Short mmCIF file of C-alpha atoms in Angstrom, two decimals:
data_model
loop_
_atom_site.label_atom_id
_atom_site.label_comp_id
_atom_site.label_asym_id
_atom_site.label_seq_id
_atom_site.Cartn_x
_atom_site.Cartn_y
_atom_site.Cartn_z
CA UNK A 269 26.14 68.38 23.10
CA UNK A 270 24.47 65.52 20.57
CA UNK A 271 20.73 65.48 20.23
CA UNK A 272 20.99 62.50 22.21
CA UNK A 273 21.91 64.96 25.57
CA UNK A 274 26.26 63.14 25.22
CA UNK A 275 29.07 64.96 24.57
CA UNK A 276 29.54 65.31 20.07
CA UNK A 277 32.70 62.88 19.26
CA UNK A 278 35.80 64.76 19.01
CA UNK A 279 39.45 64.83 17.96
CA UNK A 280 40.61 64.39 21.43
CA UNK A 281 42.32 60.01 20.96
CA UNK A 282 43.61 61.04 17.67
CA UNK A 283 45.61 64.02 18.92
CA UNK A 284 46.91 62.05 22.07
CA UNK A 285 48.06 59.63 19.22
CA UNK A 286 49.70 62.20 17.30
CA UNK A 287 51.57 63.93 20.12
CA UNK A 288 53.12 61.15 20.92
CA UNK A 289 54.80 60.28 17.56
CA UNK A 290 51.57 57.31 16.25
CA UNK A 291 50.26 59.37 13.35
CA UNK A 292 49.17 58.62 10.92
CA UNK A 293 46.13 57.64 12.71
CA UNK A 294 43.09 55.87 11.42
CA UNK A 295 39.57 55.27 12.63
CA UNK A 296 37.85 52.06 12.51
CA UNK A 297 34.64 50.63 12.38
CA UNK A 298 32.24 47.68 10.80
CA UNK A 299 28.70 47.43 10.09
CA UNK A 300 26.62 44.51 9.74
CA UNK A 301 27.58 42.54 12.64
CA UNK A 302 23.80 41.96 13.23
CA UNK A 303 21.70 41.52 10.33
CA UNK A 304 20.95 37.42 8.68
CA UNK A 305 21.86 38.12 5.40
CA UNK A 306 24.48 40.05 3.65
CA UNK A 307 28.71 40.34 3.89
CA UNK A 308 30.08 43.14 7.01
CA UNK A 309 31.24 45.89 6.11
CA UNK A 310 34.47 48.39 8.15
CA UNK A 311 35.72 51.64 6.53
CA UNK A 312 39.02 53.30 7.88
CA UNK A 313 39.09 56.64 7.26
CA UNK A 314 42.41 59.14 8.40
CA UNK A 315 40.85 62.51 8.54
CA UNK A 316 42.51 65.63 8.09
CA UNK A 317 43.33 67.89 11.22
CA UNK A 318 42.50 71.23 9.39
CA UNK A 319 39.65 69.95 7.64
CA UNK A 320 36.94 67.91 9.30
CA UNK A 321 33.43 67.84 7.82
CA UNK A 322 31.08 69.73 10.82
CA UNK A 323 28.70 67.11 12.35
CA UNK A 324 30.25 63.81 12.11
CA UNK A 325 28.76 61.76 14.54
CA UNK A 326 28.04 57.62 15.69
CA UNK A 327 26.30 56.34 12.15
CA UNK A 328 23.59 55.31 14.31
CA UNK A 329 22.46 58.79 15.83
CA UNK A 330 21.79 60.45 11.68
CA UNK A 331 19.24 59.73 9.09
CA UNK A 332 20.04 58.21 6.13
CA UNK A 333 19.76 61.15 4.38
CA UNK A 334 22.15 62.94 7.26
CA UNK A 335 25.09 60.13 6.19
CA UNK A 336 24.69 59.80 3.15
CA UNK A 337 25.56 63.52 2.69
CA UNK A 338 28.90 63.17 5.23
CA UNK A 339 29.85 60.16 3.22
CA UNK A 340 30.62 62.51 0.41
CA UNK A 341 32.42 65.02 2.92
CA UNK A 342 34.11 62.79 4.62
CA UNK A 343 35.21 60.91 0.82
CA UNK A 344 36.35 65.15 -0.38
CA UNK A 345 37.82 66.05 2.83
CA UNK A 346 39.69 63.03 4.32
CA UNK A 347 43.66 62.52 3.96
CA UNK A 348 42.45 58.73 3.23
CA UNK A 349 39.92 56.14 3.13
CA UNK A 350 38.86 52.82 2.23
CA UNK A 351 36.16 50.36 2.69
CA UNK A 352 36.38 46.45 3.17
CA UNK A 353 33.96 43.93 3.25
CA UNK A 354 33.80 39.76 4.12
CA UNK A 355 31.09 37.72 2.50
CA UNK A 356 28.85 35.80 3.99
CA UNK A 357 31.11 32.59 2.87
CA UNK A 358 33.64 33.98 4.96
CA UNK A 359 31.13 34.70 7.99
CA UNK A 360 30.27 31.19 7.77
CA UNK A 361 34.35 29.98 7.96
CA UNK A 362 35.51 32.30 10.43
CA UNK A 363 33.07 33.39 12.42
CA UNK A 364 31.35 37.18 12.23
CA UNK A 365 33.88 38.96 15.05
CA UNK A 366 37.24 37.41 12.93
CA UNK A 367 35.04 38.07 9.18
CA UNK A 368 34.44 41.72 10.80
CA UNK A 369 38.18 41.54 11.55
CA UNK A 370 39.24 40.47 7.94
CA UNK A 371 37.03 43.49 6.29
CA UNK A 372 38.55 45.77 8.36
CA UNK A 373 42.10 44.82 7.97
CA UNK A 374 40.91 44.91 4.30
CA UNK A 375 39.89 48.29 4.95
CA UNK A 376 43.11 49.57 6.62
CA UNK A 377 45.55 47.88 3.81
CA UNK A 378 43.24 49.85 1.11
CA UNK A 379 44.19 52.92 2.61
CA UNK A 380 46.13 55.19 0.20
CA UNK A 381 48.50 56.33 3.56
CA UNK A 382 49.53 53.63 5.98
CA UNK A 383 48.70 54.35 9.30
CA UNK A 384 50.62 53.89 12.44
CA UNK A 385 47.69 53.26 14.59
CA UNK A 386 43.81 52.84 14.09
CA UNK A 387 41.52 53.60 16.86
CA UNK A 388 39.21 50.78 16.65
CA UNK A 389 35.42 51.05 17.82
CA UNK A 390 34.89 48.06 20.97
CA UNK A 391 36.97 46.49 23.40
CA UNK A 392 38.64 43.83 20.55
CA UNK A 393 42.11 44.11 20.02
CA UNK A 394 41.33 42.78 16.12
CA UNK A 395 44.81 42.03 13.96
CA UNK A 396 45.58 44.90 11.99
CA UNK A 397 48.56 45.88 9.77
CA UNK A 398 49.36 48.54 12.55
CA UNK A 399 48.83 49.18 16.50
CA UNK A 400 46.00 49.10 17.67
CA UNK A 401 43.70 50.84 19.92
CA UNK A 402 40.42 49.83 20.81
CA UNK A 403 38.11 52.32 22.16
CA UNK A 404 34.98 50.81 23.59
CA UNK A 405 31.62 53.48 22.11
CA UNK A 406 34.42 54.69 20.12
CA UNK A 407 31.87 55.71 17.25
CA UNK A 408 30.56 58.19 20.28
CA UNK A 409 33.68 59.25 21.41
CA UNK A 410 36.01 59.80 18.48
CA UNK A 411 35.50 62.21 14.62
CA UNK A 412 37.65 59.62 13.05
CA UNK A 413 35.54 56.42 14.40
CA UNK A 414 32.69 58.50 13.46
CA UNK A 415 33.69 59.09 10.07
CA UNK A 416 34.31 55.22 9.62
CA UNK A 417 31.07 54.22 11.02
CA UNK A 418 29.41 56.43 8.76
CA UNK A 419 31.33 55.13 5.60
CA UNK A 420 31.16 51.47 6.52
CA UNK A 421 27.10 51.73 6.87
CA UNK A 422 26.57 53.67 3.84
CA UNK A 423 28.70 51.28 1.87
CA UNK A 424 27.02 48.05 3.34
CA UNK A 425 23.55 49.69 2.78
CA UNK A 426 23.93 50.08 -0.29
CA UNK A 427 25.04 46.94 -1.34
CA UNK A 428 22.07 45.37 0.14
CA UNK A 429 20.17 47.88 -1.86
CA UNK A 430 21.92 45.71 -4.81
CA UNK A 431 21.18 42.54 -3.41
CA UNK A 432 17.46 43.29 -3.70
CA UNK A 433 17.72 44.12 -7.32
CA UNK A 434 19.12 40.26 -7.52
CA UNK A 435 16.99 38.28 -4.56
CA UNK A 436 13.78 40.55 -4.95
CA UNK A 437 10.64 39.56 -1.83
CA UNK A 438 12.94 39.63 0.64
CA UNK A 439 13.00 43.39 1.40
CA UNK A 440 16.33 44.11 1.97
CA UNK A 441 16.46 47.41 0.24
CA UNK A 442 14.55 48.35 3.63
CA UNK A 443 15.72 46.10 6.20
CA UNK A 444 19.36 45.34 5.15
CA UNK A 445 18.94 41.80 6.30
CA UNK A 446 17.84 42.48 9.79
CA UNK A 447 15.61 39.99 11.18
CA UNK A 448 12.31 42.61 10.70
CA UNK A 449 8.87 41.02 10.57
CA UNK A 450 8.72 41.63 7.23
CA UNK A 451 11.89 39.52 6.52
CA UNK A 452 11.22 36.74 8.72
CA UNK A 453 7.69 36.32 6.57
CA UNK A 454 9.44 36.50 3.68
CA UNK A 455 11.97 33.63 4.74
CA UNK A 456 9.50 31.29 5.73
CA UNK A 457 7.69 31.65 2.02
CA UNK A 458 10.87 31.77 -0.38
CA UNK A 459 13.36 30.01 1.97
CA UNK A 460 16.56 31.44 2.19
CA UNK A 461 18.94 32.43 -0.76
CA UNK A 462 22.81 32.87 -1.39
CA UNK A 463 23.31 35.60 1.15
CA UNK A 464 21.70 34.48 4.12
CA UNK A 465 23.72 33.76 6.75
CA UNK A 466 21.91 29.82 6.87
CA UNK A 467 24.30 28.68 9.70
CA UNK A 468 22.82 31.51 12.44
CA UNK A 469 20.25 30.37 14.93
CA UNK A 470 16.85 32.60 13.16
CA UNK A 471 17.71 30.80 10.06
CA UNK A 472 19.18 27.49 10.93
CA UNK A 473 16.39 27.10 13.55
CA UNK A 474 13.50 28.60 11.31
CA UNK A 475 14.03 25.34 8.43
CA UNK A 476 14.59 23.05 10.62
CA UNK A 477 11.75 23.33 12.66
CA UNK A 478 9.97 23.48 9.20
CA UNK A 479 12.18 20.11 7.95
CA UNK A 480 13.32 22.01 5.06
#
């Protein structure tokens, strides 16, 4: 059992997949759905049977510190993986569920092997160069949706950590671009810059109200 008191994911889907003749099998996953500034992130990652880094679990249940050391695991031990990302141009175009779509199709074509199927984390069938399998808490439930979660947060993290270094007083080497306190101050002194997401509500709602 997790420290949360739920069953650890496993490799239960992907060898269900395999049996049956789907493999090579990917997982799936996308950060940044959330946050009011900065692109969305998915990793696919297609993990070896024989050789799974111990501990992989949901991104959202480790420390920083905790994924930051499976990222490099999971980057020495997997058969493949690849990150993807959509800006926040293409959030604004398409929407964030088909921009989350388009980094991880991004993410799946990067892929040195091409999978046959790609457990996805949710209950989206998203458009992907391969079948697809959604599996709703599949970040819970599944090493290789684990092992994407954790790839596709540490990427996105750090890139905000970037984007502070270019937009500094906005925080986001701690937030990420999450709507904190601390953010939402900072917005209403410096207005918003290039990678806010200006057409969501908190934003959109914040300078109008103000005229700006």
């Amino acid at each position: 059992m997790s420290t949360r008191g739920r069953a650890a994911p496993d490799f239960f889907l992907e060898q269900a997949v395999l049996d049956v003749g789907g493999g090579p099998v990917c997982g799936v996953d996308e950060a940044g759905r959330g946050p009011l500034a900065g692109p969305v992130s998915a990793a696919a990652v297609i993990l070896d049977p024989a050789d799974i880094p111990p501990g992989l679990d949901d991104s959202k249940a480790l420390t920083a510190r905790r994924r930051e050391a499976l990222e490099v695991q999971i980057k020495e031990r997997a058969r493949a993986w690849a990150v993807g990302f959509a800006s926040v141009d293409e959030i604004a175009e398409l929407n964030i569920l088909h921009a989350a779509g388009l980094a991880m199709r991004r993410a799946v074509e990067g892929l040195g092997i091409a999978p046959k199927t790609a457990l996805v984390d949710g209950n989206y069938r998203f458009v992907l160069p391969c079948v697809v399998q959604p599996v709703v808490g599949g970040d819970g439930r599944s090493l290789s949706i684990a092992a994407a979660s954790i790839l596709a947060k540490t990427a996105r993290d750090r890139w905000m950590v970037e984007l502070d270094g270019l937009y500094s007083g906005y925080g986001f080497a701690a937030h990420k671009g999450y709507g904190a306190p601390a953010h939402m101050k900072a917005l209403r002194a410096l207005g918003p810059c290039p990678e806010h997401r200006r057409t969501w509500a908190p934003i959109r709602d914040l300078f109008e109200t103000a005229g700006k």
